Amino acid sequence: AKPTHTGSPGPIPTVIPTPPQFQEIGETGHRTLWVVFALMVLSSGLFALMSWNVPISKRLYHVITTLITITASLSYFAMASGHATSFSCSPAKDHHKHVPDVGYTECRQVFWGRYVDWAITTPLLLLDLSLLAGIDGAHTLMAVVADVIMVLSGLFASQGNTPTQRWGWYAIGCVSYLFVIWHVALHGARTVTAKGRGVTKLFSSLALFTFVLWTAYPIVWGIADGAHRTTVDTEILIYAVLDILAKPVFGLWLLFSHRALAETNVDVGGWWSHG
Ligand code: RET
């Protein structure tokens, strides 16, 4: 028999695929990004002004700290104006029913500009702390490298499409973070004692403040970026508060203490300044 061609379109699909669900920035998030941009610009101006009457040889903390808030200003400008962002899509999970695959894709807005910011500013923050504690170049360099690996791991985790990619990079980032704490907080606590009681007290408080604050970042990342349990706006708000504490508040604390406590001075050598 001759095969017949009826032109039938075939069986009609019974499951209509659900379109991707988008999680993206809203009005609150947008406004928050602009407010933090303004605060970072103001802090940069203030820190630059604070170095006005300070001789160059004693300006190292001022320079580093001002660069930190300038970098944050640039990154917040990019994010607030809608740059440095992309969507990361992965199969959605239903957290209530605990079914692994609910059949649609979830696309969440990721501000990768943050990671560019952190890759520059967190090494500079560590440099501030390392100089204060009198940590040698070897340990400072190891801490900075571990820190850059931590931030890049976070960037790769945020762009991952599978749980292995996302949580694998996240775990690598957490291990790197332990190296940072080891090299700066634990090692620094030993070296700082040579600088006297005043600097030891200051370093202990600043390092504790820093590492308590820094530990909040991977926790927020896990809840917001990893598990998608908060809205994009809530994530922006939490990072905004943390960033203001970790950069302008940290900077104010360090620069005012530096002014009041001569022992915080770093022996910067002839390359930095001749006077
Ligand atoms: C990530 C995810 C991977 C694991 C870890 C992280 C830690 C991030 C930290 C960020 C600190 C940022 C600061 C910004 C300054 O304003 C990348 C979230 C451990 C510690 C201090």
Coordinates of C-alpha atoms and ligand atoms in Angstrom, one line a residue:
A1 CA 0.0 0.0 0.0
K2 CA 1.1 3.5 -0.8
P3 CA 1.8 5.6 2.4
T4 CA -0.6 8.4 2.7
H5 CA 0.2 11.8 3.8
T6 CA -2.7 13.5 5.5
G7 CA -1.0 16.7 6.5
S8 CA -2.1 16.2 10.1
P9 CA -0.1 18.4 12.5
G10 CA 0.4 15.4 14.9
P11 CA -0.7 15.2 18.5
I12 CA -1.4 18.5 20.2
P13 CA 0.9 19.0 23.1
T14 CA -1.0 18.7 26.4
V15 CA 1.6 20.5 28.5
I16 CA 2.0 24.1 27.7
P17 CA 5.4 25.2 28.9
T18 CA 5.4 27.9 31.6
P19 CA 7.2 31.0 30.6
P20 CA 10.3 31.9 32.6
Q21 CA 9.7 33.8 35.8
F22 CA 11.7 37.0 36.1
Q23 CA 12.9 38.4 39.4
E24 CA 14.1 41.9 38.9
I25 CA 14.8 45.3 40.4
G26 CA 11.9 47.6 41.4
E27 CA 11.5 51.2 42.4
T28 CA 12.9 50.7 45.9
G29 CA 16.0 49.0 44.7
H30 CA 16.6 51.6 42.1
R31 CA 16.3 54.4 44.5
T32 CA 18.6 52.7 47.0
L33 CA 21.3 52.3 44.4
W34 CA 21.2 56.0 43.7
V35 CA 21.3 56.9 47.4
V36 CA 24.3 54.7 48.1
F37 CA 26.0 56.2 45.0
A38 CA 25.6 59.7 46.5
L39 CA 26.8 58.6 49.9
M40 CA 29.9 57.0 48.4
V41 CA 30.7 60.2 46.5
L42 CA 30.3 62.3 49.7
S43 CA 32.5 59.9 51.6
S44 CA 35.2 60.1 48.9
G45 CA 35.1 63.9 49.1
L46 CA 35.3 63.8 52.9
F47 CA 38.2 61.4 52.9
A48 CA 40.1 63.5 50.3
L49 CA 39.5 66.6 52.4
M50 CA 40.7 64.8 55.6
S51 CA 44.1 64.3 53.9
W52 CA 44.5 68.0 53.1
N53 CA 46.9 69.0 55.9
V54 CA 48.4 65.5 56.4
P55 CA 52.0 65.2 54.9
I56 CA 52.2 62.7 52.0
S57 CA 54.3 60.3 54.1
K58 CA 51.3 59.9 56.5
R59 CA 48.6 59.7 53.9
L60 CA 48.8 56.1 52.9
Y61 CA 45.6 55.1 54.8
H62 CA 43.9 58.2 53.3
V63 CA 44.8 57.3 49.8
I64 CA 43.8 53.6 50.1
T65 CA 40.5 54.5 51.9
T66 CA 39.5 57.2 49.4
L67 CA 40.2 54.7 46.5
I68 CA 37.8 52.3 48.2
T69 CA 34.9 54.7 48.2
I70 CA 35.7 56.1 44.8
T71 CA 35.5 52.5 43.4
A72 CA 32.2 52.0 45.2
S73 CA 30.9 55.2 43.7
L74 CA 31.7 54.0 40.2
S75 CA 30.2 50.6 40.8
Y76 CA 27.0 52.1 42.3
F77 CA 26.7 54.6 39.4
A78 CA 26.9 51.7 37.0
M79 CA 24.3 49.6 38.8
A80 CA 21.9 52.6 39.5
S81 CA 22.0 53.6 35.8
G82 CA 21.1 50.0 34.8
H83 CA 24.6 48.8 33.8
A84 CA 26.7 46.0 35.1
T85 CA 23.8 43.6 35.3
S86 CA 22.5 40.5 33.6
F87 CA 20.0 37.7 34.2
S88 CA 21.0 34.3 35.5
C89 CA 18.5 31.6 34.7
S90 CA 18.1 28.2 36.3
P91 CA 15.4 25.5 36.7
A92 CA 13.0 26.7 39.4
K93 CA 12.4 24.8 42.6
D94 CA 9.3 24.7 44.7
H95 CA 10.5 25.3 48.2
H96 CA 7.2 24.4 49.9
K97 CA 6.4 21.1 48.2
H98 CA 10.1 20.1 48.0
V99 CA 9.7 18.9 44.4
P100 CA 13.0 19.2 42.6
D101 CA 11.7 20.5 39.3
V102 CA 8.5 22.5 38.8
G103 CA 9.0 22.7 35.1
Y104 CA 9.8 26.3 34.5
T105 CA 12.9 28.5 34.5
E106 CA 13.6 31.2 37.0
C107 CA 15.7 34.2 35.8
R108 CA 17.0 36.4 38.5
Q109 CA 18.7 39.8 37.9
V110 CA 22.3 39.7 39.0
F111 CA 24.4 42.9 39.5
W112 CA 27.8 41.6 38.5
G113 CA 29.2 45.1 39.0
R114 CA 29.3 44.3 42.7
Y115 CA 31.9 41.7 42.1
V116 CA 34.1 44.1 40.1
D117 CA 33.8 46.5 43.0
W118 CA 34.6 43.8 45.6
A119 CA 37.6 42.5 43.6
I120 CA 39.2 46.0 43.9
T121 CA 37.9 47.2 47.2
T122 CA 38.2 44.2 49.5
P123 CA 42.0 43.8 48.7
L124 CA 42.3 47.5 49.6
L125 CA 40.4 47.1 52.8
L126 CA 42.7 44.1 53.7
L127 CA 45.7 46.3 52.9
D128 CA 44.5 48.9 55.3
L129 CA 44.2 46.3 58.1
S130 CA 47.5 44.6 57.2
L131 CA 49.4 47.9 57.3
L132 CA 47.8 48.7 60.6
A133 CA 48.7 45.4 62.1
G134 CA 52.2 45.5 60.7
I135 CA 51.7 42.2 58.7
D136 CA 54.6 41.4 56.4
G137 CA 54.3 41.5 52.6
A138 CA 54.2 37.7 52.2
H139 CA 51.1 37.3 54.4
T140 CA 49.5 40.4 52.9
L141 CA 50.0 39.1 49.4
M142 CA 48.6 35.7 50.3
A143 CA 45.5 37.3 51.9
V144 CA 44.9 39.5 48.9
V145 CA 45.2 36.6 46.4
A146 CA 42.8 34.4 48.5
D147 CA 40.5 37.4 48.7
V148 CA 40.5 37.9 44.9
I149 CA 39.8 34.1 44.4
M150 CA 36.9 34.5 46.9
V151 CA 35.3 37.3 45.0
L152 CA 35.8 35.7 41.6
S153 CA 34.3 32.5 42.9
G154 CA 31.3 34.5 44.0
L155 CA 31.0 36.0 40.5
F156 CA 31.2 32.6 38.9
A157 CA 28.6 31.2 41.4
S158 CA 26.3 34.1 40.6
Q159 CA 26.4 33.3 36.9
G160 CA 26.0 29.5 37.3
N161 CA 23.0 27.7 35.8
T162 CA 23.2 24.5 37.7
P163 CA 23.4 23.8 41.4
T164 CA 26.9 22.3 40.9
Q165 CA 28.1 25.5 39.3
R166 CA 26.5 27.8 41.8
W167 CA 27.2 26.0 45.1
G168 CA 30.5 24.5 43.9
W169 CA 31.9 28.0 43.3
Y170 CA 30.3 29.2 46.5
A171 CA 32.1 26.5 48.5
I172 CA 35.4 27.4 46.9
G173 CA 34.7 31.1 47.8
C174 CA 34.0 30.2 51.4
V175 CA 37.3 28.2 51.7
S176 CA 39.2 31.2 50.3
Y177 CA 37.5 33.4 52.9
L178 CA 38.9 31.2 55.7
F179 CA 42.4 31.8 54.3
V180 CA 41.7 35.6 54.4
I181 CA 40.7 35.4 58.0
W182 CA 43.6 33.3 58.9
H183 CA 46.2 35.5 57.2
V184 CA 44.8 38.9 58.3
A185 CA 42.8 38.4 61.6
L186 CA 44.7 35.6 63.2
H187 CA 48.2 36.5 61.9
G188 CA 47.6 40.2 62.4
A189 CA 46.6 39.6 66.1
R190 CA 50.1 38.3 66.6
T191 CA 52.1 40.9 64.7
V192 CA 50.2 44.0 66.0
T193 CA 51.4 43.6 69.6
A194 CA 54.8 45.0 68.5
K195 CA 53.0 48.3 67.8
G196 CA 51.9 48.8 71.3
R197 CA 48.6 48.7 73.3
G198 CA 46.8 51.5 71.5
V199 CA 47.2 50.0 68.0
T200 CA 46.5 46.5 69.3
K201 CA 43.2 47.7 70.7
L202 CA 42.3 49.6 67.6
F203 CA 43.2 46.6 65.3
S204 CA 41.2 44.2 67.5
S205 CA 38.1 46.3 67.2
L206 CA 38.5 47.1 63.5
A207 CA 39.3 43.5 62.6
L208 CA 36.3 42.2 64.6
F209 CA 34.0 44.8 63.1
T210 CA 35.3 43.9 59.6
F211 CA 35.1 40.1 59.9
V212 CA 31.7 40.1 61.5
L213 CA 30.4 42.3 58.7
W214 CA 32.2 40.4 56.0
T215 CA 30.7 37.1 57.2
A216 CA 27.3 38.6 56.5
Y217 CA 28.0 38.8 52.8
P218 CA 28.2 35.0 52.1
I219 CA 25.2 34.5 54.3
V220 CA 23.2 37.1 52.3
W221 CA 24.5 35.6 49.1
G222 CA 23.3 32.1 50.1
I223 CA 19.8 33.3 51.0
A224 CA 19.3 35.8 48.2
D225 CA 21.5 34.8 45.2
G226 CA 21.9 31.2 45.9
A227 CA 18.5 30.1 47.1
H228 CA 16.5 33.0 45.7
R229 CA 14.6 33.4 49.0
T230 CA 14.4 37.3 48.9
T231 CA 13.4 39.7 46.3
V232 CA 16.1 41.5 44.2
D233 CA 15.1 44.8 46.0
T234 CA 15.6 43.3 49.5
E235 CA 19.0 42.0 48.4
I236 CA 20.0 45.5 47.2
L237 CA 18.9 47.0 50.5
I238 CA 20.8 44.6 52.6
Y239 CA 24.0 44.9 50.6
A240 CA 23.6 48.7 50.7
V241 CA 23.6 48.7 54.5
L242 CA 26.6 46.3 54.6
D243 CA 28.5 48.3 52.0
I244 CA 28.0 51.6 53.9
L245 CA 29.3 50.0 57.1
A246 CA 32.2 48.2 55.4
K247 CA 33.4 51.2 53.4
P248 CA 32.5 54.8 54.7
V249 CA 32.0 53.8 58.4
F250 CA 35.2 51.7 58.4
G251 CA 37.1 54.5 56.7
L252 CA 35.9 57.2 59.1
W253 CA 36.9 55.0 62.0
L254 CA 40.3 54.2 60.6
L255 CA 41.2 57.8 59.5
F256 CA 40.0 59.4 62.8
S257 CA 41.9 56.9 64.8
H258 CA 45.0 57.4 62.7
R259 CA 44.8 61.1 63.4
A260 CA 44.6 60.5 67.1
L261 CA 47.2 57.7 67.4
A262 CA 50.7 58.4 66.1
E263 CA 51.7 54.7 66.5
T264 CA 49.4 53.8 63.6
N265 CA 51.9 55.4 61.2
V266 CA 53.3 53.0 58.6
D267 CA 57.0 53.1 57.8
V268 CA 56.4 53.6 54.1
G269 CA 60.0 53.9 52.9
G270 CA 61.5 56.1 50.2
W271 CA 59.4 55.0 47.3
W272 CA 56.2 56.3 48.7
S273 CA 57.5 59.7 49.7
H274 CA 60.8 61.4 50.5
G275 CA 59.6 63.4 53.4
Ligands
RET1 C1 30.8 35.7 48.3 C2 30.3 34.4 47.8 C3 31.3 33.3 47.8 C4 31.7 33.0 49.2 C5 32.1 34.3 50.0 C6 31.7 35.5 49.6 C7 32.2 36.7 50.4 C8 32.1 37.9 50.1 C9 32.6 39.0 50.9 C10 32.3 40.3 50.4 C11 32.7 41.5 51.1 C12 32.4 42.6 50.5 C13 32.7 43.9 51.1 C14 32.4 45.0 50.4 C15 32.7 46.3 50.7 O1 31.9 47.1 50.7 C16 31.6 36.4 47.2 C17 29.6 36.5 48.6 C18 32.8 34.1 51.2 C19 33.3 38.7 52.2 C20 33.4 44.0 52.4

